[in-house]
PDB file of C-alpha atoms in Angstrom:
ATOM      1  CA  PHE A 627      33.834  18.584  -5.591  1.00 66.00           C
ATOM      2  CA  ARG A 628      34.351  14.541  -5.262  1.00 71.00           C
ATOM      3  CA  GLU A 629      34.542  14.944  -1.717  1.00 77.00           C
ATOM      4  CA  GLY A 630      31.309  17.015  -1.689  1.00 78.00           C
ATOM      5  CA  GLU A 631      32.908  20.392  -0.473  1.00 84.00           C
ATOM      6  CA  PRO A 632      32.068  23.878  -1.930  1.00 87.00           C
ATOM      7  CA  ARG A 633      34.653  25.850  -3.357  1.00 87.00           C
ATOM      8  CA  VAL A 634      34.495  29.829  -3.759  1.00 89.00           C
ATOM      9  CA  GLU A 635      36.834  31.715  -5.990  1.00 86.00           C
ATOM     10  CA  ALA A 636      36.986  35.275  -4.925  1.00 85.00           C
ATOM     11  CA  ASP A 637      38.877  36.447  -7.813  1.00 84.00           C
ATOM     12  CA  LEU A 638      38.970  34.674 -10.964  1.00 81.00           C
ATOM     13  CA  SER A 639      41.330  37.238 -12.925  1.00 73.00           C
ATOM     14  CA  THR A 640      44.140  35.061 -11.761  1.00 70.00           C
ATOM     15  CA  TYR A 641      43.156  32.194 -14.010  1.00 70.00           C
ATOM     16  CA  ASP A 642      44.308  32.712 -17.563  1.00 64.00           C
ATOM     17  CA  ASP A 643      43.355  29.323 -18.884  1.00 61.00           C
ATOM     18  CA  PHE A 644      39.893  29.754 -19.784  1.00 58.00           C
ATOM     19  CA  ASP A 645      37.314  32.554 -21.166  1.00 62.00           C
ATOM     20  CA  ARG A 646      35.597  33.911 -18.049  1.00 64.00           C
ATOM     21  CA  GLY A 647      33.848  36.448 -19.834  1.00 73.00           C
ATOM     22  CA  ASP A 648      32.583  39.135 -17.467  1.00 80.00           C
ATOM     23  CA  VAL A 649      32.788  36.627 -14.449  1.00 85.00           C
ATOM     24  CA  ALA A 650      35.171  38.090 -11.645  1.00 87.00           C
ATOM     25  CA  SER A 651      33.914  35.449  -8.704  1.00 89.00           C
ATOM     26  CA  GLY A 652      32.299  32.210  -8.412  1.00 89.00           C
ATOM     27  CA  ALA A 653      31.019  29.760  -6.126  1.00 92.00           C
ATOM     28  CA  TYR A 654      30.992  26.008  -6.861  1.00 93.00           C
ATOM     29  CA  PHE A 655      28.481  23.749  -4.922  1.00 95.00           C
ATOM     30  CA  PRO A 656      28.794  19.949  -5.605  1.00 94.00           C
ATOM     31  CA  LEU A 657      25.226  18.128  -6.242  1.00 94.00           C
ATOM     32  CA  GLY A 658      26.764  14.465  -5.858  1.00 92.00           C
ATOM     33  CA  ASP A 659      26.490  12.506  -8.860  1.00 90.00           C
ATOM     34  CA  HIS A 660      24.435  15.181 -10.712  1.00 93.00           C
ATOM     35  CA  GLY A 661      27.097  17.979 -11.351  1.00 93.00           C
ATOM     36  CA  VAL A 662      27.846  21.289  -9.873  1.00 94.00           C
ATOM     37  CA  LEU A 663      25.834  24.349  -8.855  1.00 94.00           C
ATOM     38  CA  ILE A 664      27.782  27.158  -9.981  1.00 91.00           C
ATOM     39  CA  ILE A 665      27.138  30.853  -9.149  1.00 93.00           C
ATOM     40  CA  ALA A 666      29.057  33.486 -10.585  1.00 90.00           C
ATOM     41  CA  SER A 667      29.119  37.301 -10.199  1.00 91.00           C
ATOM     42  CA  THR A 668      30.737  40.077 -12.203  1.00 88.00           C
ATOM     43  CA  GLN A 669      32.368  41.575  -8.980  1.00 89.00           C
ATOM     44  CA  SER A 670      35.259  39.978  -7.313  1.00 88.00           C
ATOM     45  CA  ASP A 671      34.948  38.867  -3.858  1.00 90.00           C
ATOM     46  CA  ALA A 672      30.976  38.987  -4.213  1.00 91.00           C
ATOM     47  CA  PHE A 673      30.135  36.140  -1.819  1.00 93.00           C
ATOM     48  CA  ASP A 674      30.000  36.763   1.816  1.00 93.00           C
ATOM     49  CA  GLU A 675      29.534  33.988   4.461  1.00 93.00           C
ATOM     50  CA  ARG A 676      25.890  34.267   4.474  1.00 96.00           C
ATOM     51  CA  ASP A 677      25.670  33.854   0.630  1.00 94.00           C
ATOM     52  CA  ILE A 678      27.741  30.738   1.059  1.00 93.00           C
ATOM     53  CA  GLN A 679      25.574  29.579   3.831  1.00 94.00           C
ATOM     54  CA  LEU A 680      22.467  29.976   1.766  1.00 95.00           C
ATOM     55  CA  ALA A 681      23.952  28.382  -1.422  1.00 95.00           C
ATOM     56  CA  THR A 682      25.037  25.463   0.533  1.00 93.00           C
ATOM     57  CA  ILE A 683      21.460  24.957   1.627  1.00 95.00           C
ATOM     58  CA  LEU A 684      20.151  25.386  -1.674  1.00 96.00           C
ATOM     59  CA  ALA A 685      22.546  22.908  -3.305  1.00 95.00           C
ATOM     60  CA  ALA A 686      21.620  20.491  -0.718  1.00 94.00           C
ATOM     61  CA  ASN A 687      18.046  20.685  -1.348  1.00 96.00           C
ATOM     62  CA  ALA A 688      18.940  20.482  -5.319  1.00 96.00           C
ATOM     63  CA  GLU A 689      20.896  17.533  -4.740  1.00 95.00           C
ATOM     64  CA  ALA A 690      18.000  15.806  -2.727  1.00 96.00           C
ATOM     65  CA  ALA A 691      15.223  16.711  -5.499  1.00 97.00           C
ATOM     66  CA  LEU A 692      17.784  15.430  -8.214  1.00 97.00           C
ATOM     67  CA  ASP A 693      18.293  12.312  -6.031  1.00 96.00           C
ATOM     68  CA  ARG A 694      14.511  11.976  -5.658  1.00 97.00           C
ATOM     69  CA  ALA A 695      13.790  12.669  -9.559  1.00 96.00           C
ATOM     70  CA  ALA A 696      16.414   9.686 -10.546  1.00 95.00           C
ATOM     71  CA  LYS A 697      14.896   7.365  -8.063  1.00 96.00           C
ATOM     72  CA  GLU A 698      11.063   8.039  -9.434  1.00 97.00           C
ATOM     73  CA  GLU A 699      12.950   7.728 -13.026  1.00 96.00           C
ATOM     74  CA  ALA A 700      14.270   4.349 -12.207  1.00 95.00           C
ATOM     75  CA  LEU A 701      10.921   3.188 -10.579  1.00 95.00           C
ATOM     76  CA  ARG A 702       9.170   4.367 -13.722  1.00 95.00           C
ATOM     77  CA  GLN A 703      11.532   2.500 -15.943  1.00 95.00           C
ATOM     78  CA  GLU A 704      11.097  -0.411 -13.875  1.00 93.00           C
ATOM     79  CA  ARG A 705       7.531  -0.445 -13.803  1.00 90.00           C
ATOM     80  CA  ASP A 706       7.553   0.139 -17.627  1.00 92.00           C
ATOM     81  CA  ASP A 707       9.932  -2.866 -17.893  1.00 91.00           C
ATOM     82  CA  LEU A 708       7.593  -5.222 -16.151  1.00 87.00           C
ATOM     83  CA  GLN A 709       4.603  -3.850 -17.860  1.00 89.00           C
ATOM     84  CA  ALA A 710       6.293  -4.730 -21.205  1.00 92.00           C
ATOM     85  CA  LEU A 711       7.180  -8.216 -19.893  1.00 90.00           C
ATOM     86  CA  PHE A 712       3.715  -8.876 -18.786  1.00 87.00           C
ATOM     87  CA  GLU A 713       2.161  -7.873 -22.155  1.00 91.00           C
ATOM     88  CA  ASN A 714       4.662  -9.568 -24.052  1.00 93.00           C
ATOM     89  CA  ILE A 715       5.038 -12.849 -22.336  1.00 92.00           C
ATOM     90  CA  PRO A 716       3.956 -15.561 -25.074  1.00 94.00           C
ATOM     91  CA  ASP A 717       2.166 -17.651 -22.323  1.00 92.00           C
ATOM     92  CA  PRO A 718      -1.338 -16.752 -21.010  1.00 93.00           C
ATOM     93  CA  THR A 719      -0.873 -14.720 -17.954  1.00 92.00           C
ATOM     94  CA  VAL A 720      -3.149 -13.172 -15.119  1.00 92.00           C
ATOM     95  CA  GLU A 721      -2.320 -11.255 -12.151  1.00 91.00           C
ATOM     96  CA  THR A 722      -4.690 -11.958  -9.198  1.00 91.00           C
ATOM     97  CA  VAL A 723      -5.229 -11.014  -5.627  1.00 90.00           C
ATOM     98  CA  ILE A 724      -6.876 -13.453  -3.360  1.00 89.00           C
ATOM     99  CA  ARG A 725     -10.084 -11.923  -1.630  1.00 91.00           C
ATOM    100  CA  GLU A 726     -12.318 -13.694   0.413  1.00 90.00           C
ATOM    101  CA  GLY A 727     -10.808 -16.996  -1.041  1.00 86.00           C
ATOM    102  CA  GLU A 728     -11.328 -15.999  -4.619  1.00 91.00           C
ATOM    103  CA  ALA A 729      -8.561 -15.348  -7.283  1.00 92.00           C
ATOM    104  CA  VAL A 730     -10.008 -11.563  -8.339  1.00 95.00           C
ATOM    105  CA  VAL A 731      -8.190 -10.620 -11.307  1.00 95.00           C
ATOM    106  CA  GLN A 732      -6.137  -7.288 -11.666  1.00 94.00           C
ATOM    107  CA  ARG A 733      -5.053  -7.706 -15.237  1.00 94.00           C
ATOM    108  CA  ALA A 734      -4.431 -10.179 -17.687  1.00 94.00           C
ATOM    109  CA  ASN A 735      -2.057 -10.180 -20.907  1.00 94.00           C
ATOM    110  CA  PRO A 736      -3.233 -10.479 -24.656  1.00 95.00           C
ATOM    111  CA  ALA A 737      -1.996 -14.217 -24.536  1.00 95.00           C
ATOM    112  CA  PHE A 738      -4.691 -14.899 -21.876  1.00 94.00           C
ATOM    113  CA  GLU A 739      -7.281 -13.429 -23.981  1.00 94.00           C
ATOM    114  CA  ASP A 740      -5.874 -15.495 -27.355  1.00 94.00           C
ATOM    115  CA  VAL A 741      -6.359 -18.622 -25.210  1.00 94.00           C
ATOM    116  CA  PHE A 742      -9.337 -18.355 -23.118  1.00 94.00           C
ATOM    117  CA  GLY A 743     -11.430 -15.792 -25.077  1.00 93.00           C
ATOM    118  CA  TYR A 744     -11.813 -13.402 -22.190  1.00 92.00           C
ATOM    119  CA  GLY A 745     -10.704  -9.697 -22.580  1.00 89.00           C
ATOM    120  CA  GLU A 746      -9.098  -7.942 -19.364  1.00 91.00           C
ATOM    121  CA  ALA A 747     -11.640  -5.597 -19.388  1.00 93.00           C
ATOM    122  CA  ALA A 748     -14.589  -8.052 -18.621  1.00 93.00           C
ATOM    123  CA  MET A 749     -12.560  -9.929 -16.155  1.00 95.00           C
ATOM    124  CA  VAL A 750     -10.888  -7.105 -13.721  1.00 96.00           C
ATOM    125  CA  GLY A 751     -12.478  -7.297 -10.533  1.00 96.00           C
ATOM    126  CA  GLU A 752     -13.962 -10.659 -11.091  1.00 96.00           C
ATOM    127  CA  ASN A 753     -13.225 -13.961  -9.707  1.00 96.00           C
ATOM    128  CA  LEU A 754     -10.851 -15.709 -12.407  1.00 95.00           C
ATOM    129  CA  ASP A 755     -12.103 -19.480 -11.617  1.00 95.00           C
ATOM    130  CA  ASP A 756     -15.499 -18.187 -12.677  1.00 95.00           C
ATOM    131  CA  PHE A 757     -14.278 -17.970 -16.116  1.00 95.00           C
ATOM    132  CA  ILE A 758     -11.635 -20.814 -16.612  1.00 95.00           C
ATOM    133  CA  VAL A 759     -12.159 -23.441 -13.869  1.00 94.00           C
ATOM    134  CA  PRO A 760     -14.437 -26.459 -15.125  1.00 95.00           C
ATOM    135  CA  SER A 761     -17.125 -27.372 -12.583  1.00 92.00           C
ATOM    136  CA  GLU A 762     -15.508 -30.518 -11.650  1.00 93.00           C
ATOM    137  CA  SER A 763     -12.173 -28.880 -10.658  1.00 92.00           C
ATOM    138  CA  LYS A 764     -13.816 -26.177  -8.531  1.00 92.00           C
ATOM    139  CA  THR A 765     -12.801 -27.918  -5.169  1.00 91.00           C
ATOM    140  CA  GLU A 766      -9.230 -28.034  -6.311  1.00 91.00           C
ATOM    141  CA  ALA A 767      -9.478 -24.369  -7.513  1.00 91.00           C
ATOM    142  CA  VAL A 768     -10.200 -23.451  -3.973  1.00 90.00           C
ATOM    143  CA  GLN A 769      -7.580 -25.216  -2.563  1.00 89.00           C
ATOM    144  CA  TYR A 770      -4.860 -23.482  -4.860  1.00 88.00           C
ATOM    145  CA  ASN A 771      -6.554 -20.333  -3.808  1.00 88.00           C
ATOM    146  CA  GLU A 772      -5.851 -21.064  -0.026  1.00 89.00           C
ATOM    147  CA  ARG A 773      -2.257 -22.352  -0.512  1.00 87.00           C
ATOM    148  CA  ILE A 774      -1.680 -19.079  -2.664  1.00 86.00           C
ATOM    149  CA  ARG A 775      -3.179 -16.937   0.285  1.00 85.00           C
ATOM    150  CA  GLU A 776      -0.866 -18.578   2.632  1.00 87.00           C
ATOM    151  CA  GLY A 777       1.924 -17.279   0.145  1.00 85.00           C
ATOM    152  CA  GLU A 778       2.776 -20.563  -1.145  1.00 87.00           C
ATOM    153  CA  GLY A 779       3.617 -21.185  -4.753  1.00 86.00           C
ATOM    154  CA  PHE A 780       2.223 -23.824  -7.207  1.00 84.00           C
ATOM    155  CA  HIS A 781       3.468 -25.555 -10.299  1.00 90.00           C
ATOM    156  CA  GLY A 782       1.686 -28.138 -11.556  1.00 89.00           C
ATOM    157  CA  GLU A 783      -0.584 -29.618 -14.206  1.00 92.00           C
ATOM    158  CA  VAL A 784      -4.383 -28.437 -14.443  1.00 92.00           C
ATOM    159  CA  ARG A 785      -7.317 -28.530 -16.626  1.00 93.00           C
ATOM    160  CA  ARG A 786      -8.817 -25.230 -17.819  1.00 95.00           C
ATOM    161  CA  LEU A 787     -11.746 -24.063 -19.998  1.00 93.00           C
ATOM    162  CA  THR A 788     -10.555 -22.241 -23.003  1.00 92.00           C
ATOM    163  CA  ASP A 789     -12.129 -20.602 -25.969  1.00 89.00           C
ATOM    164  CA  ASP A 790     -11.680 -23.953 -27.605  1.00 90.00           C
ATOM    165  CA  GLY A 791     -13.071 -26.397 -24.848  1.00 92.00           C
ATOM    166  CA  LEU A 792     -11.063 -28.143 -22.058  1.00 94.00           C
ATOM    167  CA  ARG A 793      -7.216 -28.003 -22.200  1.00 94.00           C
ATOM    168  CA  ASP A 794      -4.327 -29.277 -19.861  1.00 93.00           C
ATOM    169  CA  PHE A 795      -1.854 -26.442 -18.608  1.00 92.00           C
ATOM    170  CA  ILE A 796       0.941 -26.376 -16.617  1.00 91.00           C
ATOM    171  CA  LEU A 797      -0.050 -23.925 -14.019  1.00 89.00           C
ATOM    172  CA  HIS A 798       2.744 -21.766 -12.394  1.00 87.00           C
ATOM    173  CA  VAL A 799       1.525 -19.635  -9.536  1.00 85.00           C
ATOM    174  CA  VAL A 800       3.996 -17.274  -7.971  1.00 83.00           C
ATOM    175  CA  PRO A 801       2.584 -15.161  -4.855  1.00 80.00           C
ATOM    176  CA  HIS A 802       4.157 -11.980  -4.133  1.00 76.00           C
ATOM    177  CA  ASP A 803       3.495  -9.055  -1.905  1.00 69.00           C
ATOM    178  CA  ILE A 804       3.893  -5.824  -3.495  1.00 55.00           C
ATOM    179  CA  SER A 805       2.876  -3.451  -0.660  1.00 51.00           C
TER     180      SER A 805
END
C-alpha cells in the first residue's frame, strides 16, 4: 500500500489470523496518506479485471478529493490563525488597499478602535487618512501611500490623531499582495 499498488485477495479463507466474518474476498486500494479503500464480497474470487479498473478509478478520485479537502482545511486553518492574530495583536492595526492613491480600509482590529475611536464598520471602504492623519501631515501621508503602492514598506515615526488627541506612533507598513 505504501507504494500505491492495489491488492486483490480472491480467497480470504487461507487467512486464519483474523475474523473475517462472511467476507470471502477483498480488494484493497491505497488512498495515499488517507488510508485504504476496502471492497469486500461474501463470494470468493468476486472481482474481475473490470471491477478492479473501476475501483482503481474510484480510489484515485477519492484520494484526489481527500487531498483537496485536506488542503482546503489547511487553508481554512491558516486563515483562521491569521484572523485570530490580527484580532488579538495589541497594537492598533489596520489592513488597507491603495486605490487611486488613497489607503482604503479593509479591516481594523479592536486595538485600533480603542486607540483611535473609530470602529471597523465606520471605516471599511473609506480613506484611512481622512480619519487619523492631521491636516498638517496630509502631504506626508500621500507620499507614504505612493511608496506603499509601489511595493515599498515603511517603518518610522508619525503623528496621528487619536481619540485622545495628537499622538506620536511608530508606523510599520508591510505591503503584501494576496492575489
